[in-house]
Short mmCIF file of C-alpha atoms in Angstrom, two decimals:
data_model
loop_
_atom_site.label_atom_id
_atom_site.label_comp_id
_atom_site.label_asym_id
_atom_site.label_seq_id
_atom_site.Cartn_x
_atom_site.Cartn_y
_atom_site.Cartn_z
CA ALA A 732 14.43 7.45 -11.71
CA VAL A 733 12.69 9.61 -9.33
CA THR A 734 8.87 9.83 -8.95
CA ASP A 735 6.64 12.26 -7.13
CA VAL A 736 4.48 10.40 -4.76
CA LYS A 737 1.51 12.65 -4.14
CA PRO A 738 0.29 12.69 -7.63
CA VAL A 739 0.38 8.86 -7.96
CA LEU A 740 -1.42 8.60 -4.71
CA ASP A 741 -4.04 11.05 -5.65
CA ALA A 742 -4.74 9.68 -9.16
CA LEU A 743 -5.02 6.04 -8.01
CA ALA A 744 -7.37 7.13 -5.14
CA ARG A 745 -9.62 8.74 -7.49
CA THR A 746 -9.60 5.77 -9.82
CA LEU A 747 -10.12 3.29 -7.07
CA GLN A 748 -13.02 5.37 -5.40
CA ARG A 749 -14.69 5.45 -9.00
CA ILE A 750 -14.22 1.88 -9.27
CA ASN A 751 -15.92 1.15 -5.94
CA ARG A 752 -18.44 3.87 -6.18
CA ASP A 753 -21.36 1.43 -5.87
CA LYS A 754 -20.03 0.15 -2.64
CA GLY A 755 -19.65 3.76 -1.44
CA VAL A 756 -15.94 3.46 -0.54
CA LYS A 757 -14.10 6.70 0.44
CA VAL A 758 -10.33 6.77 -0.17
CA ASN A 759 -8.53 9.42 1.86
CA VAL A 760 -4.99 10.54 0.88
CA GLU A 761 -2.65 12.12 3.31
CA CYS A 762 0.88 12.79 1.98
CA ASP A 763 4.01 14.90 2.83
CA GLU A 764 4.41 17.55 0.00
CA GLY A 765 7.42 16.97 -2.10
CA LEU A 766 7.76 13.34 -1.05
CA LYS A 767 9.79 11.39 -3.82
CA PHE A 768 10.21 7.77 -4.61
CA ARG A 769 13.72 6.67 -5.88
CA GLY A 770 12.38 4.44 -8.36
CA GLU A 771 10.15 3.92 -11.52
CA ARG A 772 6.66 5.49 -11.56
CA GLN A 773 5.13 2.41 -12.90
CA ASP A 774 6.50 0.46 -10.10
CA LEU A 775 5.03 2.65 -7.69
CA GLU A 776 1.66 2.76 -9.39
CA GLU A 777 1.78 -1.05 -9.44
CA MET A 778 2.53 -1.43 -5.79
CA VAL A 779 0.17 1.24 -4.53
CA GLY A 780 -2.49 0.27 -6.89
CA ASN A 781 -2.45 -3.40 -5.73
CA LEU A 782 -2.67 -2.24 -2.01
CA LEU A 783 -5.42 0.19 -2.55
CA ASP A 784 -7.46 -2.32 -4.73
CA ASN A 785 -7.30 -4.84 -1.87
CA ALA A 786 -7.99 -2.15 0.76
CA CYS A 787 -11.11 -1.10 -1.27
CA LYS A 788 -12.06 -4.76 -1.82
CA TRP A 789 -12.12 -5.50 2.12
CA SER A 790 -13.28 -2.24 3.52
CA ARG A 791 -16.68 -1.38 4.68
CA GLU A 792 -16.36 2.33 3.49
CA THR A 793 -12.98 3.84 4.39
CA VAL A 794 -9.48 3.39 2.97
CA ASP A 795 -6.68 5.78 4.26
CA VAL A 796 -3.41 6.16 2.39
CA LYS A 797 -0.67 8.16 4.17
CA GLY A 798 2.93 8.90 2.91
CA ARG A 799 5.95 10.41 4.77
CA LEU A 800 9.46 10.36 5.02
CA TRP A 801 10.94 7.99 7.63
CA ARG A 802 14.52 7.69 8.72
CA ASP A 803 15.73 4.50 10.09
CA GLY A 804 17.66 4.00 13.29
CA SER A 805 20.96 2.98 11.62
CA PRO A 806 23.96 4.98 12.14
CA ALA A 807 23.85 5.99 8.47
CA GLY A 808 20.07 7.21 9.26
CA ARG A 809 18.94 6.20 5.75
CA THR A 810 15.71 8.28 4.54
CA TRP A 811 12.89 6.12 3.24
CA LEU A 812 9.40 6.65 1.96
CA GLU A 813 6.74 5.07 4.14
CA LEU A 814 3.45 4.47 2.88
CA GLN A 815 0.54 3.13 5.02
CA VAL A 816 -2.68 1.85 3.46
CA ASP A 817 -5.37 1.20 6.21
CA ASP A 818 -8.93 -0.07 5.77
CA ASP A 819 -12.00 -0.44 8.06
CA GLY A 820 -12.61 -4.19 6.87
CA PRO A 821 -12.39 -7.22 8.87
CA GLY A 822 -8.75 -7.45 9.12
CA LEU A 823 -6.39 -10.33 8.84
CA PRO A 824 -5.29 -12.40 11.83
CA ALA A 825 -1.53 -12.28 12.58
CA ASP A 826 -1.19 -15.93 11.99
CA LYS A 827 -2.57 -15.64 8.41
CA ARG A 828 -0.36 -12.76 7.26
CA ALA A 829 2.85 -14.45 6.14
CA GLU A 830 0.57 -16.73 3.98
CA ALA A 831 -1.11 -13.73 2.49
CA VAL A 832 2.07 -12.49 0.89
CA LYS A 833 2.72 -15.63 -0.92
CA ARG A 834 2.40 -15.81 -4.77
CA GLY A 835 -1.02 -17.16 -5.87
CA ARG A 836 -2.32 -17.41 -2.24
CA ARG A 837 -5.95 -16.42 -1.73
CA LEU A 838 -7.19 -16.76 1.97
CA ASP A 839 -10.83 -15.96 1.18
CA GLU A 840 -12.34 -17.35 -2.26
CA THR A 841 -15.42 -15.32 -1.81
CA LYS A 842 -13.76 -12.13 -3.23
CA PRO A 843 -12.46 -11.69 -6.72
CA GLY A 844 -8.85 -11.89 -7.37
CA SER A 845 -5.88 -13.90 -8.63
CA GLY A 846 -3.86 -14.01 -5.19
CA LEU A 847 -1.00 -12.30 -6.82
CA GLY A 848 -1.29 -8.73 -5.54
CA LEU A 849 0.43 -8.67 -2.29
CA SER A 850 3.12 -11.06 -3.60
CA ILE A 851 3.69 -8.63 -6.51
CA VAL A 852 4.01 -5.71 -3.97
CA THR A 853 6.62 -7.63 -1.87
CA GLU A 854 8.63 -8.66 -4.71
CA THR A 855 8.90 -5.24 -6.13
CA ALA A 856 9.49 -3.69 -2.78
CA THR A 857 12.35 -6.25 -2.34
CA MET A 858 13.69 -5.39 -5.72
CA TYR A 859 14.13 -1.72 -4.29
CA ASN A 860 15.45 -3.00 -1.02
CA GLY A 861 12.14 -2.08 0.58
CA SER A 862 9.80 -4.12 2.68
CA VAL A 863 6.10 -4.85 3.30
CA THR A 864 4.57 -5.38 6.73
CA LEU A 865 1.04 -6.37 7.48
CA GLU A 866 -0.46 -5.03 10.76
CA ASP A 867 -3.73 -4.07 12.51
CA ALA A 868 -5.16 -0.83 11.45
CA GLU A 869 -6.37 1.59 14.10
CA MET A 870 -9.73 1.74 12.15
CA GLY A 871 -10.12 -1.95 12.93
CA GLY A 872 -8.94 -3.53 9.61
CA LEU A 873 -5.59 -4.21 7.92
CA ARG A 874 -2.54 -1.87 7.71
CA VAL A 875 -0.05 -2.55 5.05
CA ARG A 876 3.13 -0.48 5.47
CA LEU A 877 5.38 -0.10 2.47
CA ILE A 878 8.92 0.93 2.95
CA LEU A 879 10.63 2.10 -0.03
CA PRO A 880 13.66 4.19 -0.91
CA ALA A 881 13.08 7.88 -0.77
CA ALA A 882 14.65 10.45 -3.03
CA LEU A 883 15.77 13.88 -1.51
#
């Protein structure tokens, strides 16, 4: 299956922005035109939906999602889809990041949720030979990098 990425990102951004209207969260989407995921649409929606939901939950006011093609440094030069979801929230200390992607782990009980979101994203990405990494966002919060196979 092949899925166009930008329509999925745009639809999820609109939905999450509406859900978080009272909080005043703005979700910005920047995506290469024609970017395609080599996989099922519902899997992409589930992964990105979980990431955007978390970002909106923790952000103060801004969430950025960016999609682009990325070539790895291997001799074969495989082409991947890189999605970056950044928020301007409190971030997550480096020593807590491995724990955050484990199934059922919630590092802060003050926010609603089951603790399954990041583990579902990680498991689904792995199913596609992709990966998830947690980093510091330039805007001060958390950056989640999701690497998935691209379709050309």
